[in-house]
Tab-separated table of C-alpha atoms and ligand atoms in Angstrom:
chain	number	residue	atom	x	y	z
A	1	MET	CA	234.273	260.102	42.164
A	2	SER	CA	234.475	259.406	45.689
A	3	ARG	CA	231.344	257.561	46.963
A	4	THR	CA	229.567	257.538	50.259
A	5	ASN	CA	227.378	254.764	52.200
A	6	GLY	CA	227.243	255.041	55.464
A	7	THR	CA	228.860	252.439	56.344
A	8	ALA	CA	232.609	253.240	53.890
A	9	THR	CA	234.361	255.624	51.725
A	10	LEU	CA	235.265	253.847	48.414
A	11	GLU	CA	238.601	256.762	46.752
A	12	PRO	CA	239.094	256.608	42.780
A	13	ILE	CA	241.455	254.220	41.385
A	14	LYS	CA	243.768	256.519	39.365
A	15	THR	CA	244.824	255.996	35.994
A	16	ALA	CA	248.350	253.845	35.193
A	17	PRO	CA	250.400	254.610	31.841
A	18	ILE	CA	249.419	253.208	28.869
A	19	ALA	CA	251.562	249.679	28.993
A	20	PRO	CA	253.713	249.155	25.841
A	21	ALA	CA	253.237	248.303	22.902
A	22	SER	CA	256.043	245.281	23.453
A	23	LEU	CA	253.930	244.651	26.341
A	24	ARG	CA	250.868	243.361	24.086
A	25	SER	CA	252.261	241.135	21.598
A	26	THR	CA	253.458	238.643	24.761
A	27	ASP	CA	250.499	239.034	26.737
A	28	GLN	CA	249.039	235.760	25.415
A	29	PRO	CA	250.073	232.116	25.430
A	30	ARG	CA	248.272	229.588	24.404
A	31	LEU	CA	245.709	229.307	26.841
A	32	PHE	CA	245.770	225.318	28.111
A	33	GLN	CA	249.635	226.617	28.876
A	34	ARG	CA	247.982	229.987	31.497
A	35	VAL	CA	245.908	227.063	32.686
A	36	ARG	CA	248.056	224.417	33.664
A	37	GLU	CA	250.439	227.574	35.040
A	38	GLN	CA	248.128	228.554	37.518
A	39	MET	CA	247.887	225.027	38.284
A	40	ASP	CA	251.746	225.361	38.769
A	41	ARG	CA	251.153	227.955	40.793
A	42	ALA	CA	248.777	226.901	43.221
A	43	ALA	CA	250.244	223.058	43.837
A	44	GLU	CA	253.529	224.819	44.081
A	45	ALA	CA	251.976	226.987	47.290
A	46	VAL	CA	249.893	223.875	49.098
A	47	GLY	CA	252.432	221.654	48.022
A	48	LEU	CA	250.406	219.459	46.397
A	49	ALA	CA	250.875	215.735	45.889
A	50	PRO	CA	252.915	215.587	42.227
A	51	GLU	CA	251.005	212.823	40.728
A	52	VAL	CA	248.014	215.104	41.241
A	53	ARG	CA	249.443	218.058	39.316
A	54	LYS	CA	250.913	215.637	36.877
A	55	ILE	CA	247.266	213.277	35.952
A	56	LEU	CA	246.094	217.206	36.333
A	57	SER	CA	248.054	218.833	33.874
A	58	SER	CA	246.253	216.906	30.377
A	59	PRO	CA	242.885	216.395	29.237
A	60	ALA	CA	241.260	212.543	30.244
A	61	CYS	CA	239.789	212.376	26.585
A	62	GLU	CA	239.629	214.487	23.223
A	63	VAL	CA	237.629	213.822	21.083
A	64	GLY	CA	237.143	215.583	17.856
A	65	VAL	CA	235.076	215.603	15.228
A	66	ASN	CA	234.193	216.718	11.653
A	67	PHE	CA	230.430	215.882	9.956
A	68	PRO	CA	229.081	216.951	6.960
A	69	VAL	CA	225.859	219.730	7.381
A	70	ARG	CA	223.054	219.652	4.882
A	71	MET	CA	222.636	223.571	5.050
A	72	ASP	CA	219.245	225.482	3.112
A	73	ASP	CA	219.979	225.429	-0.136
A	74	GLY	CA	220.453	222.322	-0.757
A	75	ARG	CA	224.764	222.508	-0.166
A	76	ILE	CA	226.698	220.157	2.267
A	77	GLU	CA	229.262	222.205	5.061
A	78	MET	CA	231.538	220.527	6.872
A	79	PHE	CA	232.074	221.739	10.588
A	80	SER	CA	234.383	220.715	13.215
A	81	GLY	CA	234.011	219.945	16.820
A	82	TYR	CA	234.957	218.819	20.191
A	83	ARG	CA	234.260	216.982	23.481
A	84	VAL	CA	237.310	217.757	25.871
A	85	GLN	CA	236.962	215.888	28.986
A	86	HIS	CA	239.702	216.781	31.668
A	87	ASN	CA	239.092	214.600	34.491
A	88	ASN	CA	236.001	212.868	36.499
A	89	VAL	CA	237.434	212.397	39.404
A	90	LEU	CA	234.595	213.847	41.137
A	91	GLY	CA	231.587	213.314	38.988
A	92	PRO	CA	230.953	213.212	35.272
A	93	PHE	CA	232.185	215.706	32.671
A	94	LYS	CA	230.726	218.749	32.670
A	95	GLY	CA	230.811	222.146	31.187
A	96	GLY	CA	229.134	224.035	28.366
A	97	ILE	CA	228.936	223.737	24.232
A	98	ARG	CA	230.345	226.326	23.306
A	99	TYR	CA	229.880	228.168	19.079
A	100	HIS	CA	232.258	230.815	17.744
A	101	PRO	CA	234.449	231.142	15.049
A	102	ASP	CA	237.343	231.185	17.082
A	103	VAL	CA	236.666	227.758	19.054
A	104	SER	CA	240.013	225.432	19.148
A	105	LEU	CA	241.293	221.765	20.836
A	106	ASP	CA	243.505	224.632	23.285
A	107	GLU	CA	240.620	227.119	24.011
A	108	VAL	CA	238.156	223.792	24.668
A	109	ARG	CA	241.179	222.043	26.740
A	110	ALA	CA	241.636	225.406	28.560
A	111	LEU	CA	237.709	225.868	29.422
A	112	ALA	CA	237.597	221.835	29.996
A	113	ALA	CA	240.109	222.068	32.790
A	114	TRP	CA	238.552	225.109	34.150
A	115	MET	CA	235.607	223.061	35.052
A	116	THR	CA	237.097	220.426	36.749
A	117	ILE	CA	239.202	223.083	38.705
A	118	LYS	CA	235.589	224.724	39.415
A	119	CYS	CA	233.666	222.110	40.261
A	120	ALA	CA	236.242	220.991	42.337
A	121	LEU	CA	235.825	224.108	44.415
A	122	VAL	CA	232.710	224.789	44.935
A	123	ASP	CA	232.401	221.437	46.032
A	124	ILE	CA	230.062	219.718	43.606
A	125	PRO	CA	230.597	215.686	42.082
A	126	PHE	CA	231.002	216.242	38.834
A	127	GLY	CA	234.646	216.634	36.916
A	128	GLY	CA	235.309	219.039	33.636
A	129	GLY	CA	234.481	218.952	29.754
A	130	LYS	CA	233.905	221.266	27.480
A	131	GLY	CA	232.761	221.114	23.753
A	132	GLY	CA	232.350	223.428	20.417
A	133	VAL	CA	231.846	223.755	16.918
A	134	GLN	CA	233.869	226.139	15.053
A	135	VAL	CA	231.018	228.317	14.326
A	136	ASP	CA	229.943	231.486	14.345
A	137	PRO	CA	226.042	231.309	14.410
A	138	ALA	CA	225.199	234.384	13.009
A	139	THR	CA	226.040	234.023	9.951
A	140	LEU	CA	223.117	230.438	10.006
A	141	SER	CA	219.676	230.324	10.138
A	142	ARG	CA	217.159	228.463	12.959
A	143	ARG	CA	216.990	225.365	10.496
A	144	GLU	CA	221.283	225.223	9.906
A	145	VAL	CA	222.202	226.002	13.408
A	146	GLU	CA	219.224	223.466	14.445
A	147	ARG	CA	220.257	220.378	12.223
A	148	MET	CA	224.439	221.584	12.858
A	149	THR	CA	223.605	220.770	16.277
A	150	ARG	CA	221.756	217.718	16.329
A	151	ARG	CA	224.567	215.994	13.120
A	152	PHE	CA	227.173	217.255	16.420
A	153	VAL	CA	225.391	215.379	18.652
A	154	TYR	CA	225.153	212.043	16.628
A	155	ALA	CA	228.378	212.422	15.954
A	156	LEU	CA	229.688	212.749	18.944
A	157	GLY	CA	227.497	209.421	19.685
A	158	ALA	CA	227.951	207.560	23.198
A	159	ASN	CA	230.863	210.572	24.146
A	160	ILE	CA	228.222	212.326	26.139
A	161	GLY	CA	225.208	210.579	28.579
A	162	PRO	CA	223.294	211.630	31.791
A	163	GLY	CA	225.873	209.532	34.244
A	164	TYR	CA	229.773	210.289	31.574
A	165	ASP	CA	229.271	213.632	30.504
A	166	VAL	CA	226.582	216.279	30.565
A	167	PRO	CA	226.738	219.762	28.565
A	168	ALA	CA	225.102	223.054	29.073
A	169	PRO	CA	224.998	226.006	27.694
A	170	ASP	CA	227.968	228.571	26.775
A	171	VAL	CA	228.762	231.406	24.601
A	172	GLY	CA	226.348	230.907	21.373
A	173	THR	CA	224.966	228.371	22.554
A	174	ASP	CA	221.735	229.027	24.404
A	175	ALA	CA	217.854	226.721	26.112
A	176	ARG	CA	216.250	226.123	22.659
A	177	THR	CA	220.431	224.344	21.944
A	178	MET	CA	219.805	222.007	24.474
A	179	ALA	CA	216.464	221.119	23.739
A	180	TRP	CA	217.924	219.747	20.456
A	181	ILE	CA	220.641	217.613	22.227
A	182	VAL	CA	218.133	216.371	24.621
A	183	ASP	CA	215.823	215.972	21.499
A	184	THR	CA	218.742	213.740	19.450
A	185	TYR	CA	219.881	211.954	21.853
A	186	ALA	CA	217.503	210.264	23.204
A	187	ALA	CA	216.672	209.341	19.506
A	188	THR	CA	220.373	207.280	19.428
A	189	LEU	CA	218.652	205.495	22.539
A	190	PRO	CA	216.177	201.897	22.218
A	191	PRO	CA	212.269	203.771	23.135
A	192	GLN	CA	212.524	201.907	26.919
A	193	GLU	CA	215.494	203.545	27.402
A	194	ARG	CA	214.699	207.401	26.442
A	195	TYR	CA	213.500	208.282	29.706
A	196	ARG	CA	217.069	208.533	30.269
A	197	ALA	CA	217.994	211.528	27.496
A	198	LEU	CA	216.346	214.096	29.833
A	199	SER	CA	219.980	214.608	32.393
A	200	VAL	CA	222.066	214.485	28.900
A	201	VAL	CA	222.458	218.142	29.321
A	202	THR	CA	221.279	220.722	31.647
A	203	GLY	CA	220.235	224.548	30.813
A	204	LYS	CA	217.209	223.428	29.084
A	205	PRO	CA	213.859	225.131	28.271
A	206	VAL	CA	212.426	224.855	31.899
A	207	SER	CA	209.216	223.826	29.535
A	208	ALA	CA	211.007	220.961	28.690
A	209	GLY	CA	212.593	219.822	31.776
A	210	GLY	CA	214.933	222.568	32.778
A	211	SER	CA	215.273	224.183	36.399
A	212	VAL	CA	213.646	227.412	37.351
A	213	GLY	CA	216.879	229.838	37.797
A	214	ARG	CA	219.450	227.857	35.023
A	215	GLU	CA	219.822	231.090	32.850
A	216	LYS	CA	219.493	233.354	35.214
A	217	ALA	CA	221.578	231.365	37.388
A	218	THR	CA	225.680	232.766	36.353
A	219	GLY	CA	224.534	235.784	36.949
A	220	GLN	CA	222.532	235.017	39.775
A	221	GLY	CA	226.294	233.726	41.249
A	222	VAL	CA	228.283	236.741	39.824
A	223	VAL	CA	225.973	239.019	41.787
A	224	ASP	CA	225.892	236.896	44.895
A	225	LEU	CA	229.728	237.090	44.731
A	226	ILE	CA	230.101	240.772	44.403
A	227	GLU	CA	227.457	240.477	47.731
A	228	CYS	CA	230.077	239.198	49.322
A	229	TRP	CA	232.650	240.984	48.269
A	230	ALA	CA	230.682	244.594	49.414
A	231	GLN	CA	230.223	242.644	52.673
A	232	ASP	CA	233.986	242.452	53.131
A	233	GLN	CA	235.134	246.035	51.669
A	234	ARG	CA	231.622	247.445	54.623
A	235	CYS	CA	229.737	248.744	51.528
A	236	LYS	CA	227.041	247.766	50.225
A	237	VAL	CA	225.750	246.700	46.986
A	238	ALA	CA	223.249	249.830	46.473
A	239	ASP	CA	225.974	252.020	45.842
A	240	LEU	CA	228.214	250.948	43.686
A	241	SER	CA	228.741	251.439	40.155
A	242	TYR	CA	229.408	248.648	37.455
A	243	THR	CA	230.395	248.294	33.829
A	244	VAL	CA	230.256	244.784	31.846
A	245	GLN	CA	231.544	243.754	28.886
A	246	GLY	CA	229.918	241.096	27.150
A	247	PHE	CA	226.229	241.673	26.997
A	248	GLY	CA	224.879	238.215	26.803
A	249	LYS	CA	223.449	235.349	29.436
A	250	VAL	CA	225.828	236.050	31.672
A	251	GLY	CA	226.324	239.523	30.982
A	252	SER	CA	222.947	240.977	31.228
A	253	TRP	CA	221.639	238.649	33.439
A	254	ALA	CA	224.481	239.959	35.871
A	255	ALA	CA	223.685	243.843	34.853
A	256	ARG	CA	219.763	242.955	35.324
A	257	ILE	CA	220.478	241.942	38.779
A	258	LEU	CA	222.982	244.233	39.897
A	259	LYS	CA	220.176	246.938	38.578
A	260	ASP	CA	217.311	245.641	40.867
A	261	LYS	CA	219.560	246.080	43.707
A	262	GLY	CA	220.012	249.422	43.372
A	263	ALA	CA	223.764	249.381	41.637
A	264	LYS	CA	224.659	252.023	38.680
A	265	LEU	CA	225.317	250.617	35.325
A	266	LEU	CA	227.762	253.047	34.067
A	267	ALA	CA	229.189	251.227	30.943
A	268	ALA	CA	228.730	248.574	28.677
A	269	GLN	CA	231.073	246.550	25.735
A	270	ASP	CA	230.046	244.164	23.403
A	271	VAL	CA	230.811	242.975	19.386
A	272	THR	CA	229.049	245.726	18.202
A	273	GLY	CA	230.239	248.632	20.426
A	274	ALA	CA	230.931	250.601	23.213
A	275	ILE	CA	228.300	252.887	25.484
A	276	ARG	CA	228.152	254.742	27.840
A	277	SER	CA	225.437	256.768	30.360
A	278	TYR	CA	225.536	260.454	29.696
A	279	THR	CA	224.928	260.834	33.497
A	280	ALA	CA	225.602	259.394	37.408
A	281	GLU	CA	222.230	257.489	36.989
A	282	GLY	CA	223.868	254.743	34.684
A	283	LEU	CA	221.586	252.613	32.021
A	284	ASP	CA	217.977	250.870	32.065
A	285	ALA	CA	220.150	247.435	31.872
A	286	ASP	CA	216.335	245.727	31.429
A	287	ALA	CA	215.479	248.672	28.794
A	288	LEU	CA	219.642	247.491	27.277
A	289	ALA	CA	218.979	243.674	27.273
A	290	GLU	CA	215.304	244.999	25.019
A	291	HIS	CA	217.383	246.376	22.755
A	292	VAL	CA	220.313	243.416	22.507
A	293	LYS	CA	217.352	241.004	21.819
A	294	THR	CA	215.911	243.285	18.810
A	295	THR	CA	219.391	244.822	17.500
A	296	GLY	CA	222.219	241.731	18.494
A	297	GLY	CA	223.842	243.947	19.932
A	298	VAL	CA	224.553	247.560	22.286
A	299	ALA	CA	225.569	249.713	20.064
A	300	GLY	CA	222.685	252.207	18.918
A	301	PHE	CA	220.845	252.124	22.180
A	302	PRO	CA	218.832	255.337	22.662
A	303	GLY	CA	219.732	257.819	25.163
A	304	ALA	CA	223.631	256.592	25.769
A	305	GLN	CA	226.599	257.311	23.902
A	306	ALA	CA	229.054	255.871	21.568
A	307	ILE	CA	232.247	255.611	23.022
A	308	SER	CA	235.760	253.760	21.679
A	309	ARG	CA	236.928	250.517	23.387
A	310	GLU	CA	239.721	251.495	25.199
A	311	ALA	CA	237.392	254.680	26.870
A	312	PHE	CA	235.507	251.708	28.179
A	313	PHE	CA	238.346	250.183	29.695
A	314	GLU	CA	238.834	253.683	31.642
A	315	VAL	CA	235.110	254.708	32.713
A	316	GLN	CA	235.259	254.802	36.106
A	317	ALA	CA	233.272	252.612	38.362
A	318	ASP	CA	233.510	250.730	41.469
A	319	VAL	CA	233.050	246.750	39.914
A	320	PHE	CA	234.254	245.846	36.430
A	321	VAL	CA	231.650	241.986	35.047
A	322	PRO	CA	233.563	241.456	31.792
A	323	ALA	CA	231.237	238.598	31.148
A	324	ALA	CA	232.674	238.043	26.973
A	325	LEU	CA	235.661	236.143	25.434
A	326	GLU	CA	239.117	235.513	27.438
A	327	ASN	CA	242.297	237.463	27.549
A	328	GLN	CA	240.307	240.893	27.162
A	329	VAL	CA	242.106	242.179	30.712
A	330	THR	CA	245.386	242.175	29.253
A	331	GLY	CA	248.327	244.280	30.776
A	332	GLU	CA	247.070	247.074	28.425
A	333	THR	CA	243.661	247.218	29.838
A	334	ALA	CA	244.604	246.542	32.978
A	335	ARG	CA	246.432	249.822	32.740
A	336	LEU	CA	243.501	251.993	32.133
A	337	LEU	CA	241.167	250.001	34.191
A	338	LYS	CA	239.972	252.375	36.826
A	339	VAL	CA	237.550	249.676	39.376
A	340	ARG	CA	237.768	248.677	42.233
A	341	LEU	CA	236.726	245.012	41.580
A	342	VAL	CA	237.260	242.873	38.205
A	343	ALA	CA	234.033	240.634	38.464
A	344	GLU	CA	234.952	237.856	36.050
A	345	GLY	CA	231.764	236.596	34.404
A	346	ALA	CA	233.534	235.688	32.045
A	347	ASN	CA	236.454	232.049	31.362
A	348	GLY	CA	239.553	233.444	31.370
A	349	PRO	CA	239.109	236.999	31.022
A	350	THR	CA	242.243	238.141	32.159
A	351	THR	CA	245.723	236.657	30.648
A	352	SER	CA	248.597	236.362	33.426
A	353	GLU	CA	250.045	239.741	32.635
A	354	GLY	CA	246.465	241.167	32.731
A	355	ASP	CA	246.830	239.419	36.584
A	356	ILE	CA	250.255	240.855	37.411
A	357	VAL	CA	248.969	244.903	37.221
A	358	LEU	CA	245.830	244.199	39.024
A	359	ARG	CA	247.505	242.916	41.684
A	360	GLU	CA	249.969	246.123	41.311
A	361	ARG	CA	246.936	248.736	41.108
A	362	GLY	CA	245.212	246.943	44.201
A	363	ILE	CA	242.130	245.647	42.104
A	364	ALA	CA	240.841	243.199	43.801
A	365	VAL	CA	239.829	240.139	41.531
A	366	LEU	CA	236.620	237.587	42.224
A	367	PRO	CA	238.472	234.885	39.347
A	368	ASP	CA	236.144	232.885	37.054
A	369	VAL	CA	236.365	230.232	38.666
A	370	LEU	CA	234.493	231.516	41.865
A	371	CYS	CA	232.422	234.075	40.096
A	372	ASN	CA	230.573	232.433	37.577
A	373	ALA	CA	230.307	229.218	38.693
A	374	GLY	CA	226.762	229.436	39.590
A	375	GLY	CA	226.085	228.221	36.075
A	376	VAL	CA	227.895	224.958	36.962
A	377	ILE	CA	226.298	224.790	40.419
A	378	VAL	CA	222.752	225.269	39.080
A	379	SER	CA	223.205	222.914	36.022
A	380	TYR	CA	223.925	220.475	39.206
A	381	PHE	CA	220.637	221.588	40.617
A	382	GLU	CA	218.445	220.599	37.012
A	383	TRP	CA	220.316	217.143	36.675
A	384	LEU	CA	219.854	216.358	40.333
A	385	GLN	CA	215.508	217.152	39.424
A	386	ASN	CA	215.668	215.989	36.564
A	387	ARG	CA	217.015	212.347	37.997
A	388	GLY	CA	215.013	212.051	40.536
A	389	GLY	CA	211.596	213.766	39.311
A	390	ALA	CA	211.269	217.164	41.126
A	391	ALA	CA	210.609	220.507	40.373
A	392	TRP	CA	211.776	223.557	43.183
A	393	SER	CA	210.907	226.780	43.706
A	394	ALA	CA	213.081	229.536	42.081
A	395	ALA	CA	212.626	230.595	45.961
A	396	GLU	CA	214.995	227.104	46.818
A	397	VAL	CA	217.871	227.007	43.854
A	398	ASP	CA	218.496	230.970	44.195
A	399	GLN	CA	218.683	229.801	48.448
A	400	ARG	CA	220.917	226.572	47.878
A	401	LEU	CA	223.063	228.246	45.208
A	402	ARG	CA	223.898	231.026	47.443
A	403	GLU	CA	224.694	228.437	50.374
A	404	ILE	CA	226.790	226.784	48.510
A	405	LEU	CA	228.904	230.143	46.971
A	406	GLU	CA	228.744	232.035	50.530
A	407	ARG	CA	231.110	228.390	51.273
A	408	ALA	CA	232.496	228.489	48.473
A	409	TYR	CA	233.842	232.464	49.263
A	410	ALA	CA	234.880	231.498	52.150
A	411	ARG	CA	237.189	228.473	51.613
A	412	VAL	CA	238.939	231.036	49.037
A	413	LYS	CA	239.163	233.585	51.422
A	414	GLU	CA	240.909	231.638	54.032
A	415	MET	CA	243.122	230.148	51.909
A	416	ALA	CA	244.570	233.745	50.649
A	417	ALA	CA	244.977	234.824	53.944
A	418	ASP	CA	246.526	231.980	55.166
A	419	LYS	CA	248.912	230.579	52.388
A	420	SER	CA	249.378	234.574	51.943
A	421	LEU	CA	247.424	234.098	47.780
A	422	GLY	CA	245.956	236.619	45.634
A	423	TRP	CA	242.062	235.288	45.145
A	424	ARG	CA	243.387	232.526	42.078
A	425	ASP	CA	246.128	231.099	43.633
A	426	ALA	CA	243.847	230.585	46.729
A	427	ALA	CA	241.182	229.483	44.561
A	428	TYR	CA	243.079	226.444	42.080
A	429	ALA	CA	244.525	226.040	45.823
A	430	VAL	CA	241.126	224.732	47.287
A	431	ALA	CA	240.147	222.968	43.964
A	432	LEU	CA	243.501	220.777	44.354
A	433	ARG	CA	243.641	220.165	47.991
A	434	ARG	CA	239.849	218.232	47.742
A	435	ILE	CA	240.728	217.101	43.739
A	436	GLU	CA	243.648	215.490	45.982
A	437	GLN	CA	241.768	214.170	48.654
A	438	VAL	CA	240.379	211.904	46.565
A	439	TYR	CA	242.920	210.335	44.127
A	440	ALA	CA	244.550	209.490	48.221
A	441	GLU	CA	241.424	207.455	49.105
A	442	ARG	CA	240.326	205.946	45.943
A	443	GLY	CA	244.212	205.532	44.836
A	444	ILE	CA	245.407	204.188	41.106
A	445	PHE	CA	244.351	201.655	38.963
A	446	PRO	CA	245.332	199.260	38.573
B	1	NAD	P1	226.595	234.724	25.248
B	1	NAD	O1	226.687	234.317	23.832
B	1	NAD	O2	225.980	234.651	25.402
B	1	NAD	O3	226.846	235.728	24.972
B	1	NAD	C1	228.937	236.621	24.316
B	1	NAD	C2	228.997	238.325	24.264
B	1	NAD	O4	229.882	238.376	23.960
B	1	NAD	C3	227.892	239.107	23.418
B	1	NAD	O5	227.164	239.850	24.129
B	1	NAD	C4	228.442	239.100	22.548
B	1	NAD	O6	228.277	240.332	21.731
B	1	NAD	C5	230.033	239.449	23.815
B	1	NAD	N1	231.214	239.326	22.543
B	1	NAD	C6	231.376	238.607	22.046
B	1	NAD	N2	232.565	238.994	21.664
B	1	NAD	C7	233.290	240.227	22.022
B	1	NAD	C8	234.186	240.770	21.654
B	1	NAD	N3	235.708	240.995	21.498
B	1	NAD	N4	234.986	241.643	22.937
B	1	NAD	C9	233.230	242.386	23.785
B	1	NAD	N5	232.175	241.227	23.601
B	1	NAD	C10	232.041	240.477	22.761
B	1	NAD	O7	227.591	233.789	26.535
B	1	NAD	P2	227.321	233.674	27.820
B	1	NAD	O8	226.865	232.657	27.703
B	1	NAD	O9	227.109	235.010	28.431
B	1	NAD	O10	229.237	233.511	27.786
B	1	NAD	C11	230.073	234.715	28.188
B	1	NAD	C12	231.228	234.088	29.455
B	1	NAD	O11	230.258	233.775	30.366
B	1	NAD	C13	232.221	233.374	28.387
B	1	NAD	O12	233.213	233.416	28.729
B	1	NAD	C14	231.612	231.588	29.099
B	1	NAD	O13	232.472	230.979	28.870
B	1	NAD	C15	231.561	232.196	30.360
B	1	NAD	N6	230.412	231.557	31.288
B	1	NAD	C16	229.236	231.424	30.626
B	1	NAD	C17	228.062	230.308	31.542
B	1	NAD	C18	226.329	229.941	31.372
B	1	NAD	O14	226.370	229.525	31.742
B	1	NAD	N7	226.405	230.846	29.573
B	1	NAD	C19	228.603	230.054	32.628
B	1	NAD	C20	229.548	230.341	33.545
B	1	NAD	C21	230.808	230.921	32.746
């Protein structure tokens, strides 16, 4: 497909042959090791102070808890949860809580370290943390999820707190989960201190202390950055086509906002299957979001063609937005992609091998630490509003978000050009320089 937009012509990208099987098995080293390698590469490129690299190579604190939960039928089940606090030199630990059966200490470590990099890159006063419980929330009733959440918060105790470690939603959790966390955390405080509880988490429902614009913030940020990229390509978002993997909080909002701007959603995939549009007009992202809400996934969306996972990766479009889990763009799937840009809504969607293939094939990447930073930026706005007793308007939230992202985009672009780096390495380099600056000024205690 070749697309003319009045200012530039986007030429199609040809599919490369599928990778030999031998490449696939070696493609997924442990996740935290991958983050370390990413940091090391960038540190090398900018000659980072060795002590900073050393400090960031392990998390500051790791909390693991096993806790009992009463199920609806009266049984007691044990659950395992984690909170990893990677670094807080720039401010309180900050990062989501994930409910997923594959949650592991290694994964949470990596996600926490990515938060350190992300907050430093966009220059907000937070450090990096992440938490999770090893559970498939779809197998529990709503009351069981609530009891599990409350018991997890109780087990974490003083390891979270408004000026110390501030969780938010991630995969499998949402605004309602955050409201339960506030309520439970408040109950652990003496009555005269309970007013502090509101800012123990962000991503709350607007009616319970949340910020307008937080629910869509990560997807909004993805779109803002695609717009920055499109501007550099001298084309308009309205002329782009896109595919989305994961139609949850991040993927569905990104898809809907792109649709509002006139872009065409050609295919979507999630845990229930993959679908594509029969026509170049694309799928209705709003109707698809409604379908996902009522049925639990994209499969069976009326008027769309069911396709295989492999066929999904082969759909020709301008932009691919991975917004599901880690390790989706592997050496193998990166060879299938026929897009110009991978805009990483998810954390860690691209493996090291995937990165190499994307680079070889000339496919641009907006790396996760930049591309999905909209969520934590508006979380910061929510935290500020809670602490200042303020309520910002939707327009103010959107505008401030965009300004921060545009500045971060410009910094990464400049670093990439300056040091001849890929965008992922450049993003890490900007973040590491920011952290290095603080360590240089503060020194190391004692
Ligand atoms: P979510 O739980 O709302 O949605 C997850 C989506 O991924 C669902 O559509 C699910 O069906 C899909 N999925 C799960 N396993 C899959 C698989 N194997 N293949 C294809 N699809 C699969 O989660 P979310 O909050 O939208 O988070 C998605 C990603 O974005 C995660 O990597 C998360 O860490 C990252 N992220 C989220 C936020 C946020 O504000 N929620 C912020 C930054 C980054």
